[in-house]
XYZ file of C-alpha atoms in Angstrom:
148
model
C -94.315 -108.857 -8.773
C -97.909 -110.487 -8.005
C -100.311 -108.386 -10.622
C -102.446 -106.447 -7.889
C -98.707 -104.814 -6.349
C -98.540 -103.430 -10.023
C -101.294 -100.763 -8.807
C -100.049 -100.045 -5.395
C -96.528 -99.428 -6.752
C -97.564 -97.465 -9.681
C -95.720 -94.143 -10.072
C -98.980 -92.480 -10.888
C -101.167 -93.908 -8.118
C -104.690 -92.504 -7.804
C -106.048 -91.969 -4.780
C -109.657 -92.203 -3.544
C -110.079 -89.843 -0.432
C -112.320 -88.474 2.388
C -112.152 -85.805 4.435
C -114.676 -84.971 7.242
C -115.926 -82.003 8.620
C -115.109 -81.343 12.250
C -118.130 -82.892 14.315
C -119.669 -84.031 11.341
C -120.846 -80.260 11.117
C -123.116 -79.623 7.839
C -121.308 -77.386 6.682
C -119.862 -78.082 3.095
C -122.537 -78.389 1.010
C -122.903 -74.790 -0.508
C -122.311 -73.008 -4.266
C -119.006 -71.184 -2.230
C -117.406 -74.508 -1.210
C -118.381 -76.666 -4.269
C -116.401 -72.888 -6.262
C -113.147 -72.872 -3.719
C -113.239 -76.847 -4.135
C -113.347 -76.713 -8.368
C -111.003 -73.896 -8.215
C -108.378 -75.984 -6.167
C -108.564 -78.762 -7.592
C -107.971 -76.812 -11.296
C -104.937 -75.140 -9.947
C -103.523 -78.689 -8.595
C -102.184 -79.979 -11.884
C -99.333 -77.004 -11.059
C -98.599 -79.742 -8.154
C -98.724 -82.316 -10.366
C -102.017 -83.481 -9.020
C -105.344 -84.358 -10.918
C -108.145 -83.666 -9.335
C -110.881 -86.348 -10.691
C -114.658 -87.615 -9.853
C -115.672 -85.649 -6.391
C -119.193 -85.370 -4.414
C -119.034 -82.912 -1.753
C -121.661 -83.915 0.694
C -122.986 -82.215 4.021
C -120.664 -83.342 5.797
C -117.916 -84.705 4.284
C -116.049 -84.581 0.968
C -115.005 -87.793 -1.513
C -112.631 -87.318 -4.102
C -110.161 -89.490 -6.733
C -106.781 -88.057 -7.167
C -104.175 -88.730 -9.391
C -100.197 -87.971 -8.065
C -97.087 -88.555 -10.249
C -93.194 -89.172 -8.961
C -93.085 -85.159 -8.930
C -96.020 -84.507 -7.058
C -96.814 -82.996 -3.999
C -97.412 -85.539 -1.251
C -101.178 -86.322 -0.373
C -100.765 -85.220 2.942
C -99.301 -81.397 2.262
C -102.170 -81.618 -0.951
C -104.720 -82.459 1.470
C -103.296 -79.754 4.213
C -103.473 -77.058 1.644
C -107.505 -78.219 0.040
C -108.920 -77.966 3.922
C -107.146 -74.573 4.176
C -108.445 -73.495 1.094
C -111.978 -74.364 2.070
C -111.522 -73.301 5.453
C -110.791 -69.598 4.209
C -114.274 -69.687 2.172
C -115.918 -71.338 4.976
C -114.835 -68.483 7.669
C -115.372 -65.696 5.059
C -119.080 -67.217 5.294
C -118.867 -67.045 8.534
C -118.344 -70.560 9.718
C -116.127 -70.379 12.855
C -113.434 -73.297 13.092
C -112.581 -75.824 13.846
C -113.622 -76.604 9.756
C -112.480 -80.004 9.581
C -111.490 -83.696 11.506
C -107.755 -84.134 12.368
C -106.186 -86.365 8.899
C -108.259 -88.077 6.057
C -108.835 -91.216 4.252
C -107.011 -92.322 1.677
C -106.721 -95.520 -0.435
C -104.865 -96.204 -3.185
C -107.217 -97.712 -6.568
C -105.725 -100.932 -8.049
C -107.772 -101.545 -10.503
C -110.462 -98.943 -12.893
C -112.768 -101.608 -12.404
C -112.117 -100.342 -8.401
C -112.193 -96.612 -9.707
C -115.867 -97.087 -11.432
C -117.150 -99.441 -8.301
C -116.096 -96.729 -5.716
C -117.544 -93.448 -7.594
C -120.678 -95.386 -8.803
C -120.860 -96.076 -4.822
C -120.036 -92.434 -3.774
C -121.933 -90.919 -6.434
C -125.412 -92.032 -4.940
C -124.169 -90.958 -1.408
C -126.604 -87.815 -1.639
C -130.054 -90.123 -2.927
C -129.015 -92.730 -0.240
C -129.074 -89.762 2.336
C -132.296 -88.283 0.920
C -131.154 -85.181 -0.258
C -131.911 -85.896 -3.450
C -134.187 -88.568 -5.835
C -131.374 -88.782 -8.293
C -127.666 -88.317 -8.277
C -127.555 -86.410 -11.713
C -129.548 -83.577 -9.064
C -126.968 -83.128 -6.488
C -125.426 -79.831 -7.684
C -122.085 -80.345 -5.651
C -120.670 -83.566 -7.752
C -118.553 -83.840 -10.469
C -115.708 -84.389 -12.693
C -112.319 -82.143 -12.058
C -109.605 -84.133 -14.721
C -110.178 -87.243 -16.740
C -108.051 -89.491 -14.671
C -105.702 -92.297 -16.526
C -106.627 -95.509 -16.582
C-alpha cells in the first residue's frame, strides 16, 4: 500500500472538520457555546470519539477528531454536536435555523498535516481582527491529546 493510503485507511483516522453557521450568522462565539461545545466534546469519548484542538469562531466552528473501528460515524457525531449547540443557542434565544446543511471533513495523513492545519486555524481569530494574538481568543482550545 503506497505510504500516504496508510493514513486514509487507518482504523483510528482523525478528522479535521468545519461546520458553519446558517447564513454565516455570528452567532457562536459566546462563554454558553464555547461550555455546550467543551461539554460535548468531553462526553464523546463514550462514542468512542476524541474531541482534540478546536477554535470556535463567529461564525463557524474548526475542530480535529479522532474515531476508532467502534465509533460513532462522523456524520450522526456531527448531527448530535449541532443539536447540542442548537439547544444552548435557542435557550439564548437564537431562533433557527442554527447551522448550514452538512460539514467539512478531511481526513489528516500525516501530524506534520495535524500541526500545519491547527497552526493555520489557530490564528483564524488575529487574521479576522478579533484579536492581536491567538493565545487571547477565549473560545480555542484543546479537548483530548489526539494520537499521533
Amino acid at each position: 500500500m503506497p505510504r500516504r493510503l496508510r493514513w486514509l485507511f487507518t482504523e483510528h483516522p482523525i478528522y479535521f472538520i468545519t461546520a458553519c453557521s446558517y447564513n454565516r450568522r455570528r452567532i457562536l462565539s459566546q462563554p454558553a457555546v464555547r461550555d455546550a461545545f467543551i461539554q460535548f466534546g468531553l462526553r464523546a469519548c463514550e462514542h468512542r470519539v476524541w474531541v482534540g484542538h478546536y477554535v470556535i469562531m463567529p461564525d463557524h466552528i474548526h475542530l480535529f477528531a479522532g474515531f476508532g473501528p467502534e465509533s460513532i460515524t462522523v456524520s450522526a457525531w456531527m448531527k448530535s454536536l449541532k443539536n447540542a449547540i442548537s439547544k444552548t443557542l435557542r435557550n439564548a434565544t437564537f431562533h433557527g435555523p442554527h447551522w448550514q446543511k452538512g460539514f467539512f471533513d478531511h481526513v489528516i495523513r500525516s501530524q506534520e498535516s495535524y500541526e500545519q492545519k491547527w497552526l493555520y486555524v489557530r490564528n483564524n481569530p488575529v487574521r479576522a481582527g478579533l484579536v492581536q494574538s491567538a493565545e487571547d481568543w477565549p473560545y480555542a482550545g484543546q479537548i483530548c491529546e489526539l494520537p499521533f
